[in-house]
């Protein structure tokens, strides 16, 4: 007679418990137990213990089956984990972390990370195959729009599996927040006003109503007209990946030395500054000829500007020339700081509008949300729960499929701006921060805190990934021979990057080094990169002239025609501003049930070494946090968007 001591833990969410019948079957290398009832009542956050008696030793316990049965009413149950103590004292852990709904049987593998080649028992190979077959049926691809990465084949959040939906506390927090913000702006009258703002000062009244969130918007409202602040946002703003060092002027941007001589100072000239690497460019060519929509029946407008910036002797970046189209000529003048105040200010505002589009649709939506979804779906389709890379990656997809499905339902225009031009700009180099910084020539620009903090996080993630990979893969042959891994990366290449070899995205991974880099890119994209381009949206966008979401007049075709009222009539009207602000403050908010980078409440790894690596990763993140907070104490305007205390594990908002 062999007796096994079994402990079953229920999740701690309020709704996690059940009054349905739960029973268990133990499966060992030498046989399996009879189905044994655990209980008819499971309370949230509590454990149930029982003894399972077997006629013989089952050998190593490799699998358990949890059976849920109901007599009358359905009551879903969330199983956290199961622990089994064998007669010889060996403890087996079975991480579950999933909902059991209806009358069902769920099989859970023992928690050690196992690649396909590691499974010797036929029962484990068959379980692996069944799990992936079921997942590939449940998580199918679909085309949402031509030229976009493919997405999950569902039409609403109600079609999502319970295990990837928002938790109840987060869903309630999300909905309540939207209702509160919308009602606040409605009752204030902002959502009803379809007229222009009366003055620049009046625009500050809309964000001053958001208690505790107005410090940075007030700073922006005070400094938005300054060239120094305009330039700084390409380094520490919401879109810090678009600026490049410029060594040769584009042929379609005919800036002459005489035009910028006053901005550069008498001791130098444009040729010298280009040669010495102090000229930078931002080019929004991707927006050229993009169709625009109407708001409240009025046609909106968009430009595809080029902006030249200079790094002064004080290290600060300042704009020195702006052209509002890709085609130079008499109707596309080059605006300069020496122009009339409103001409120059309006030109900079057109750049900020282009940056809003570029940021929202390419930097934020495409490069984080849509690719994050691709990584998540491919992981679910090709890596079984016992695979070490599933255990590593799944925490970084927490709530991503829910938020993206919700966005497609209510926010994203299916015929919108992301077409093949946007996707064609994405390269493997641009997704890997160290390579991207070198490629854009931005390695030594001062005050580039996105680069500095981002590199610290990239290196911390890379070190963690290196430890995990080298623990489970003993060499390059183990990587190239992992057929599940190869199917995973091919799925990403095919459905995320549409098979574009020109992107440089690998379609296979042959070495340990290649695998480490790819995994680091995935985890960085889903955590730090999203935080960098998401968390400051309200801070820098609440004062509408700094990040106008639309423009109601076409870009100027000549100088000398701009004035205050024209400016007010060009940027968004009051109601549009209010609508945008509801979205921006939600996107920048810290909702309940969030998980910060390095926090792994679901203990997928059961071996000692991966758990040690997690602790080391967490310690390194604490060091990064301390450095950032020490720097911010001296700063007039803090850059905190990559502080680990502000960086979530996943794209969840």
XYZ file of C-alpha atoms in Angstrom:
653
model
C 0.000 0.000 0.000
C 1.366 3.436 -0.959
C -0.124 6.636 0.479
C 0.358 10.030 -1.152
C -0.297 13.272 0.712
C -1.971 15.788 -1.622
C -2.450 19.519 -1.012
C -4.635 21.530 -3.378
C -4.515 25.358 -3.319
C -7.263 27.653 -4.592
C -6.428 31.086 -6.013
C -6.927 34.115 -3.774
C -9.330 36.044 -6.038
C -12.754 36.595 -4.455
C -14.484 34.463 -7.084
C -11.833 31.681 -7.177
C -13.598 29.192 -4.888
C -16.258 26.652 -5.824
C -18.930 24.430 -4.303
C -18.716 21.943 -7.177
C -17.119 18.557 -6.677
C -13.383 18.322 -7.366
C -11.486 15.040 -7.524
C -7.954 14.044 -8.481
C -6.072 11.239 -10.222
C -2.316 10.822 -9.762
C -0.350 9.545 -12.751
C 3.102 8.081 -12.169
C 5.727 6.441 -14.308
C 4.502 2.987 -13.176
C 0.754 3.505 -13.020
C -2.025 5.750 -11.822
C -4.290 6.083 -8.800
C -8.034 5.795 -8.654
C -10.006 9.023 -8.975
C -10.280 10.402 -5.439
C -12.687 13.135 -4.335
C -10.987 16.104 -2.696
C -13.962 18.183 -1.548
C -17.230 19.879 -2.471
C -16.160 23.257 -1.043
C -13.094 25.288 -1.921
C -12.590 28.753 -0.441
C -10.484 31.526 -2.031
C -6.883 31.528 -0.853
C -7.307 28.290 1.100
C -5.835 24.798 0.781
C -7.417 21.355 0.953
C -5.419 18.284 1.973
C -6.158 14.615 1.505
C -4.510 11.228 1.287
C -4.602 9.159 -1.882
C -4.160 5.445 -1.248
C -2.738 3.229 -3.993
C -2.185 -0.490 -4.185
C 1.408 0.060 -5.337
C 4.110 2.699 -5.652
C 3.330 4.779 -8.724
C 6.938 5.796 -9.265
C 7.753 9.457 -10.048
C 4.490 11.444 -10.271
C 4.560 13.060 -13.696
C 0.963 14.193 -14.191
C -2.238 14.842 -12.294
C -5.815 14.972 -13.510
C -8.249 17.357 -11.863
C -11.889 16.441 -12.412
C -14.655 18.977 -11.887
C -18.262 17.850 -11.673
C -21.476 19.640 -10.753
C -24.855 18.370 -9.647
C -26.862 21.551 -10.195
C -25.365 25.041 -10.549
C -22.102 25.805 -12.327
C -19.444 27.356 -10.073
C -16.072 27.864 -11.774
C -12.933 27.114 -9.782
C -9.465 28.629 -10.062
C -6.769 26.150 -9.096
C -3.497 27.710 -8.034
C -1.346 24.595 -7.664
C -1.188 21.051 -6.325
C 1.569 19.491 -4.223
C 2.021 15.750 -3.876
C 4.237 14.177 -1.212
C 5.247 10.612 -2.130
C 5.773 7.828 0.451
C 9.554 8.208 0.074
C 9.336 11.924 0.991
C 9.755 13.338 -2.521
C 7.639 16.461 -3.066
C 6.158 17.040 -6.514
C 4.751 20.445 -7.462
C 2.139 21.008 -10.153
C 1.636 24.685 -11.073
C -1.883 25.029 -12.444
C -3.033 28.679 -12.417
C -6.153 28.137 -14.482
C -9.914 28.128 -14.361
C -11.887 24.895 -14.437
C -15.342 25.539 -15.867
C -18.266 23.180 -16.454
C -17.878 19.423 -16.210
C -14.265 18.948 -17.184
C -10.979 17.151 -16.643
C -7.723 19.088 -16.748
C -4.311 17.442 -16.929
C -1.408 19.245 -15.247
C 2.256 18.368 -15.727
C 4.799 18.249 -12.909
C 6.457 21.648 -12.741
C 9.978 20.960 -14.008
C 10.728 22.681 -17.307
C 10.887 20.070 -20.072
C 11.643 20.359 -23.766
C 10.218 17.753 -26.135
C 13.497 15.853 -26.220
C 13.424 15.601 -22.404
C 10.176 13.617 -22.356
C 10.878 9.880 -22.364
C 7.477 8.545 -21.305
C 4.927 8.060 -24.049
C 2.128 9.382 -21.833
C 3.964 12.712 -21.517
C 4.606 12.955 -25.249
C 0.929 12.303 -25.901
C -0.140 14.901 -23.327
C 2.170 17.441 -24.931
C 0.663 16.740 -28.346
C -2.926 16.967 -27.076
C -2.284 20.242 -25.282
C -0.802 21.937 -28.354
C -3.492 20.555 -30.645
C -6.190 21.998 -28.367
C -4.386 25.329 -28.120
C -3.940 25.619 -31.881
C -7.665 25.056 -32.270
C -8.491 27.644 -29.604
C -5.972 30.326 -30.641
C -6.288 30.866 -34.361
C -4.916 33.676 -36.487
C -6.939 36.114 -38.551
C -6.248 39.160 -40.715
C -7.610 42.330 -39.157
C -6.410 44.744 -41.843
C -4.248 44.478 -44.946
C -0.578 44.911 -44.156
C -1.010 44.544 -40.390
C 0.413 41.775 -38.223
C -2.199 39.057 -37.828
C -4.171 38.837 -34.609
C -6.334 36.527 -32.523
C -9.417 35.267 -34.325
C -12.075 36.636 -31.974
C -14.449 39.577 -32.363
C -15.011 40.541 -28.733
C -13.587 40.010 -25.258
C -16.541 37.726 -24.452
C -15.103 35.109 -26.817
C -11.810 34.962 -24.917
C -10.855 32.024 -22.730
C -11.304 32.886 -19.043
C -7.607 32.337 -18.443
C -6.583 35.291 -20.638
C -9.356 37.720 -19.719
C -8.989 40.603 -17.283
C -9.479 39.544 -13.699
C -12.781 40.722 -12.245
C -11.106 43.374 -10.076
C -9.235 44.793 -13.059
C -12.284 44.715 -15.340
C -14.341 46.589 -12.743
C -11.545 49.108 -12.185
C -11.173 49.666 -15.947
C -14.912 50.183 -16.544
C -15.397 52.332 -13.461
C -12.495 54.545 -14.428
C -13.899 55.171 -17.907
C -17.336 55.997 -16.522
C -15.904 58.371 -13.908
C -13.644 60.254 -16.333
C -16.334 60.481 -19.008
C -18.924 61.700 -16.520
C -16.482 64.222 -15.085
C -15.802 65.791 -18.464
C -19.457 65.626 -19.442
C -20.595 67.373 -16.276
C -17.855 69.969 -16.727
C -19.296 70.772 -20.131
C -16.158 69.931 -22.103
C -17.680 67.000 -24.013
C -20.543 69.195 -25.229
C -18.439 72.050 -26.617
C -17.640 71.633 -30.302
C -16.068 75.081 -30.562
C -12.441 76.187 -30.385
C -10.755 76.931 -27.108
C -11.085 80.584 -26.117
C -7.418 80.931 -25.161
C -4.268 78.994 -24.427
C -4.814 79.466 -20.706
C -8.310 77.982 -20.855
C -6.828 74.680 -22.043
C -5.218 74.229 -18.640
C -8.589 74.045 -16.934
C -9.312 70.579 -18.320
C -6.369 68.823 -16.711
C -6.388 70.841 -13.510
C -9.551 68.870 -12.654
C -7.542 65.643 -12.478
C -6.223 65.763 -8.938
C -2.666 64.583 -8.444
C -2.011 64.240 -12.170
C -1.401 67.875 -13.108
C 2.252 68.429 -12.130
C 3.799 67.452 -15.464
C 0.963 68.898 -17.611
C 1.419 72.223 -15.798
C 5.147 72.098 -16.572
C 4.337 71.340 -20.222
C 1.850 74.214 -20.392
C 4.527 76.548 -19.084
C 7.360 75.395 -21.397
C 5.740 73.976 -24.563
C 6.648 76.977 -26.709
C 10.373 76.745 -25.859
C 12.694 75.211 -28.432
C 14.681 73.481 -25.677
C 11.592 71.629 -24.455
C 10.496 70.799 -28.007
C 13.880 69.188 -28.689
C 14.012 67.323 -25.372
C 10.841 65.405 -26.144
C 12.594 63.453 -28.905
C 14.864 62.063 -26.169
C 12.550 61.702 -23.166
C 9.048 61.996 -24.614
C 6.556 59.388 -25.754
C 8.258 58.745 -29.095
C 11.982 58.520 -28.336
C 12.822 56.098 -31.174
C 12.325 58.304 -34.220
C 15.268 60.712 -34.027
C 18.451 59.947 -36.017
C 21.868 61.544 -36.250
C 22.097 63.294 -39.624
C 25.366 63.323 -41.581
C 23.945 64.262 -45.001
C 20.825 66.317 -45.631
C 18.081 64.574 -47.630
C 17.707 65.924 -51.162
C 14.070 66.788 -50.447
C 14.997 68.977 -47.467
C 17.078 71.786 -49.021
C 18.238 73.586 -45.893
C 21.066 75.986 -46.732
C 23.905 77.057 -44.418
C 22.592 80.617 -44.541
C 19.144 79.567 -43.257
C 20.510 78.098 -40.033
C 23.606 80.222 -39.473
C 21.854 82.288 -36.812
C 20.757 79.188 -34.914
C 24.199 77.557 -34.982
C 26.209 80.561 -33.829
C 29.089 82.373 -35.449
C 31.868 79.946 -34.547
C 30.615 77.122 -36.775
C 28.523 76.312 -39.837
C 26.118 73.640 -41.049
C 28.763 71.592 -42.868
C 30.993 71.429 -39.812
C 28.115 70.507 -37.480
C 26.997 67.742 -39.854
C 30.513 66.371 -40.038
C 31.009 66.455 -36.276
C 27.712 64.712 -35.543
C 25.737 67.477 -33.904
C 22.868 67.605 -36.414
C 19.831 65.340 -36.001
C 16.746 64.721 -38.092
C 13.182 63.528 -37.594
C 11.367 62.425 -40.742
C 7.667 61.576 -40.864
C 7.648 60.339 -44.453
C 5.499 57.372 -43.411
C 2.573 59.790 -43.030
C 2.767 61.104 -46.596
C -0.553 60.945 -48.482
C -2.326 59.248 -45.588
C -6.092 59.794 -45.906
C -7.708 61.748 -43.070
C -11.111 61.504 -41.483
C -13.760 63.979 -40.391
C -14.618 64.974 -36.816
C -18.037 66.466 -36.181
C -18.443 66.713 -39.945
C -15.265 68.717 -40.449
C -12.360 67.456 -42.543
C -9.117 66.964 -40.622
C -5.598 67.368 -41.998
C -2.207 65.749 -41.588
C 1.336 66.596 -42.676
C 4.498 64.565 -43.277
C 7.142 66.989 -41.991
C 10.901 66.897 -41.703
C 12.550 68.546 -38.727
C 16.265 69.344 -38.340
C 17.718 69.712 -34.842
C 21.058 70.895 -33.520
C 22.881 69.882 -30.372
C 24.255 73.049 -28.824
C 27.402 73.456 -26.795
C 25.237 73.034 -23.700
C 24.243 69.558 -24.938
C 20.610 70.491 -25.552
C 18.728 69.722 -28.767
C 16.882 72.554 -30.500
C 14.948 72.639 -33.784
C 16.604 74.754 -36.457
C 14.501 74.036 -39.580
C 11.074 72.511 -40.324
C 9.505 71.610 -43.658
C 5.890 70.467 -43.481
C 5.862 68.217 -46.552
C 8.121 65.746 -48.318
C 8.123 67.881 -51.478
C 10.103 71.125 -51.298
C 9.027 74.129 -53.307
C 7.386 77.546 -53.117
C 4.292 76.116 -51.426
C 6.302 74.174 -48.848
C 8.534 76.759 -47.155
C 11.214 75.853 -44.660
C 10.275 77.400 -41.327
C 13.017 78.774 -39.095
C 13.350 79.998 -35.485
C 13.940 83.484 -36.901
C 10.470 83.547 -38.491
C 7.485 85.304 -36.971
C 6.592 83.832 -33.563
C 3.284 82.261 -34.674
C 4.707 80.905 -37.925
C 7.439 79.066 -36.020
C 5.105 77.925 -33.250
C 2.540 76.612 -35.735
C 5.253 74.734 -37.667
C 6.454 73.068 -34.454
C 2.862 72.180 -33.568
C 2.459 70.461 -36.935
C 5.536 68.396 -36.086
C 3.994 67.538 -32.722
C 0.779 66.462 -34.489
C 2.761 64.218 -36.840
C 4.599 62.844 -33.844
C 1.250 62.083 -32.169
C 0.181 59.985 -35.176
C 3.570 58.326 -35.535
C 3.700 57.547 -31.844
C 0.163 56.262 -31.390
C -0.046 54.114 -34.499
C 3.507 52.938 -35.105
C 5.638 53.306 -31.980
C 2.895 52.384 -29.519
C 0.224 50.300 -31.266
C 2.271 48.457 -33.887
C 5.635 48.039 -32.171
C 4.339 47.059 -28.747
C 0.650 46.054 -28.678
C 0.402 44.234 -31.997
C 3.770 42.495 -31.781
C 3.101 41.630 -28.138
C -0.074 39.883 -29.273
C 1.837 38.020 -31.981
C 4.379 36.797 -29.426
C 1.565 35.706 -27.077
C -0.428 33.780 -29.686
C 2.653 32.015 -31.050
C 3.640 31.019 -27.509
C 0.205 29.570 -26.786
C 0.146 27.713 -30.113
C 3.598 26.152 -30.034
C 5.011 25.959 -26.511
C 3.293 23.577 -24.072
C 2.935 24.599 -20.440
C 5.878 22.422 -19.382
C 8.258 24.067 -21.877
C 10.782 26.277 -20.049
C 10.220 29.135 -22.488
C 6.460 29.034 -21.900
C 7.184 29.427 -18.184
C 9.566 32.302 -18.920
C 7.359 34.197 -21.359
C 3.727 33.819 -20.278
C 3.916 36.357 -17.414
C 4.892 38.923 -20.051
C 1.629 38.417 -21.956
C -0.650 38.896 -18.928
C -3.922 40.554 -20.092
C -2.410 41.449 -23.513
C -4.937 39.503 -25.585
C -7.796 41.068 -23.622
C -6.657 44.694 -23.989
C -5.886 44.248 -27.697
C -9.228 42.594 -28.414
C -10.955 45.420 -26.562
C -8.983 48.020 -28.535
C -9.963 46.442 -31.848
C -13.582 46.518 -30.747
C -13.783 50.164 -29.717
C -10.650 52.153 -30.606
C -8.853 51.018 -33.753
C -10.094 52.032 -37.179
C -9.806 48.950 -39.383
C -8.975 51.153 -42.383
C -6.527 53.248 -40.408
C -2.956 54.363 -40.851
C -1.029 51.145 -40.289
C -0.497 49.775 -43.747
C 2.495 48.041 -45.261
C 4.536 51.248 -45.005
C 4.366 51.130 -41.234
C 5.286 47.468 -41.050
C 8.095 47.872 -43.569
C 9.828 50.291 -41.197
C 10.072 47.615 -38.535
C 13.332 45.700 -38.545
C 14.915 43.318 -36.085
C 17.568 45.981 -35.524
C 14.935 48.552 -34.563
C 13.358 46.167 -32.021
C 16.663 45.392 -30.263
C 17.548 48.471 -28.220
C 21.379 48.265 -28.312
C 21.335 47.754 -32.100
C 18.726 50.473 -32.586
C 20.694 53.058 -30.598
C 23.841 52.360 -32.648
C 21.932 52.339 -35.936
C 20.389 55.746 -35.231
C 23.722 57.200 -34.110
C 22.385 58.056 -30.674
C 25.000 56.405 -28.439
C 26.563 59.567 -27.022
C 23.803 62.186 -26.986
C 23.484 63.640 -23.462
C 20.203 63.617 -21.508
C 18.867 60.644 -23.500
C 17.298 58.931 -20.501
C 15.213 56.577 -22.621
C 18.484 55.134 -23.892
C 20.183 55.101 -20.489
C 17.356 53.544 -18.496
C 16.321 51.318 -21.397
C 19.825 49.894 -21.712
C 19.907 49.160 -17.979
C 16.659 47.210 -18.274
C 17.719 45.487 -21.511
C 20.917 44.265 -19.847
C 19.037 43.091 -16.738
C 16.530 41.152 -18.847
C 19.320 39.754 -21.017
C 21.217 38.521 -17.952
C 18.080 36.824 -16.601
C 17.300 35.248 -19.975
C 20.892 34.051 -20.321
C 20.641 32.215 -17.017
C 17.353 30.535 -17.951
C 18.472 29.549 -21.456
C 21.830 28.117 -20.402
C 20.130 26.143 -17.609
C 17.777 24.366 -20.015
C 19.854 24.337 -23.242
C 23.309 22.812 -23.009
C 24.471 24.022 -26.418
C 23.571 25.213 -29.900
C 22.382 21.768 -30.983
C 19.740 21.799 -28.236
C 18.416 25.101 -29.633
C 18.397 24.110 -33.288
C 16.904 20.712 -32.413
C 14.001 22.063 -30.359
C 11.195 21.624 -32.880
C 8.625 23.415 -30.692
C 10.912 26.426 -30.408
C 11.521 26.462 -34.166
C 7.765 26.309 -34.872
C 7.286 29.203 -32.430
C 9.764 31.542 -34.076
C 8.531 30.610 -37.564
C 4.969 31.458 -36.515
C 6.150 34.879 -35.326
C 8.039 35.481 -38.576
C 5.108 34.379 -40.733
C 2.134 35.921 -38.919
C 3.765 38.851 -37.154
C 6.164 40.063 -39.831
C 4.298 38.527 -42.766
C 7.323 36.569 -43.935
C 9.365 39.685 -44.755
C 12.991 38.552 -44.924
C 14.016 42.201 -45.406
C 12.966 42.846 -41.797
C 15.892 40.790 -40.537
C 13.516 38.975 -38.165
C 14.768 35.387 -37.888
C 12.590 32.527 -39.093
C 14.678 30.040 -37.117
C 17.097 30.148 -34.211
C 20.257 28.081 -34.445
C 22.401 29.069 -31.481
C 22.151 29.845 -27.787
C 23.267 33.420 -28.499
C 20.528 33.902 -31.106
C 17.905 32.528 -28.738
C 18.987 34.794 -25.873
C 18.803 37.890 -28.078
C 15.371 37.005 -29.475
C 13.878 36.253 -26.054
C 15.350 39.465 -24.638
C 13.746 41.420 -27.474
C 10.347 39.797 -26.813
C 10.433 40.453 -23.064
C 11.792 43.997 -23.461
C 9.116 44.855 -26.046
C 6.318 43.618 -23.801
C 7.549 45.375 -20.672
C 10.083 48.202 -20.831
C 9.428 49.365 -24.392
C 5.696 49.557 -23.801
C 6.223 51.447 -20.540
C 8.515 53.945 -22.285
C 5.987 54.801 -24.999
C 2.779 54.431 -22.970
C 3.175 55.761 -19.458
C 3.780 59.420 -20.320
C 0.843 59.887 -22.644
C -1.259 61.918 -20.243
C 1.715 63.836 -18.839
C 2.841 65.121 -22.222
C -0.509 65.115 -24.035
C -2.890 66.712 -21.535
C -1.973 70.198 -22.740
C -3.321 69.817 -26.251
C -0.960 72.152 -28.219
C 1.956 69.941 -27.183
C 0.436 66.811 -28.762
C -2.597 67.709 -30.872
C -4.498 64.628 -31.984
C -5.845 66.303 -35.127
C -5.555 69.550 -37.100
C -8.603 71.356 -38.465
C -6.821 73.546 -41.040
C -4.308 72.381 -43.668
C -0.615 73.031 -43.065
C 0.509 76.536 -44.052
C 1.826 76.931 -47.599
C 3.387 80.331 -46.966
C 4.794 82.334 -44.115
C 3.268 85.368 -42.439
C -0.318 84.061 -42.182
C -0.330 82.566 -38.670
C -1.817 84.293 -35.619
C -3.355 83.255 -32.287
C -6.942 82.724 -33.397
C -5.846 80.725 -36.444
C -3.762 78.582 -34.097
C -6.747 78.003 -31.775
C -8.926 77.136 -34.777
C -6.348 74.629 -36.068
C -5.745 72.464 -33.008
C -8.562 70.208 -31.712
C -11.770 71.768 -30.449
C -12.835 71.409 -26.816
C -14.942 68.237 -27.184
C -12.235 66.374 -29.126
C -9.675 67.386 -26.512
C -11.904 66.032 -23.749
C -12.429 62.715 -25.560
C -8.715 62.272 -26.157
C -7.896 63.095 -22.546
C -10.243 60.410 -21.228
C -8.286 57.882 -23.308
C -4.853 59.271 -22.434
C -5.397 59.321 -18.700
C -6.744 55.762 -18.809
C -3.749 54.557 -20.825
C -1.364 56.243 -18.385
C -3.115 55.009 -15.238
C -2.092 52.334 -12.786
C -5.050 49.975 -12.712
C -5.576 47.337 -10.049
C -4.093 43.864 -10.403
C -1.029 45.100 -12.266
C 2.235 43.186 -12.142
C 5.515 45.037 -12.251
C 8.564 43.900 -14.170
C 10.197 41.008 -12.345
C 7.140 40.148 -10.250
C 6.075 36.546 -10.814
C 3.211 35.700 -8.442
C 2.474 32.633 -10.549
C 5.351 30.302 -9.745
C 5.695 28.444 -13.040
C 9.303 27.476 -12.336
C 9.728 24.862 -9.615
C 13.465 24.116 -9.858
C 15.893 25.911 -7.546
C 18.103 27.528 -10.192
C 15.376 29.404 -12.131
C 13.955 30.634 -8.828
C 17.407 31.890 -7.839
C 17.705 33.648 -11.204
C 14.360 35.364 -10.599
C 15.580 36.672 -7.238
C 18.795 37.938 -8.846
C 16.749 39.663 -11.570
C 14.574 41.328 -8.952
C 17.665 42.524 -7.090
C 19.101 44.050 -10.240
C 15.811 45.840 -10.924
C 15.920 47.325 -7.424
C 19.388 48.720 -8.162
C 18.120 50.281 -11.397
C 15.160 51.777 -9.531
C 17.481 53.345 -6.951
C 19.718 54.894 -9.630
C 16.759 56.379 -11.490
C 15.203 57.805 -8.337
C 18.510 59.311 -7.228
C 18.881 61.032 -10.614
C 15.291 62.251 -10.547
C 15.805 64.009 -7.220
C 18.023 66.518 -9.028
C 15.824 66.904 -12.097
C 13.449 69.767 -12.863
C 11.321 67.326 -14.867
C 11.711 63.691 -13.855
C 12.064 60.901 -16.409
C 10.400 58.029 -14.592
C 8.734 56.028 -17.355
C 11.345 53.246 -17.213
C 11.558 53.098 -13.448
C 10.920 49.419 -12.601
C 8.270 50.674 -10.172
C 6.376 52.088 -13.182
C 7.130 49.272 -15.661
C 4.652 46.437 -15.964
C 5.613 42.890 -16.886
C 3.211 42.948 -19.811
C 1.114 45.080 -22.143
C -2.069 45.201 -20.115
C -3.415 48.709 -20.796
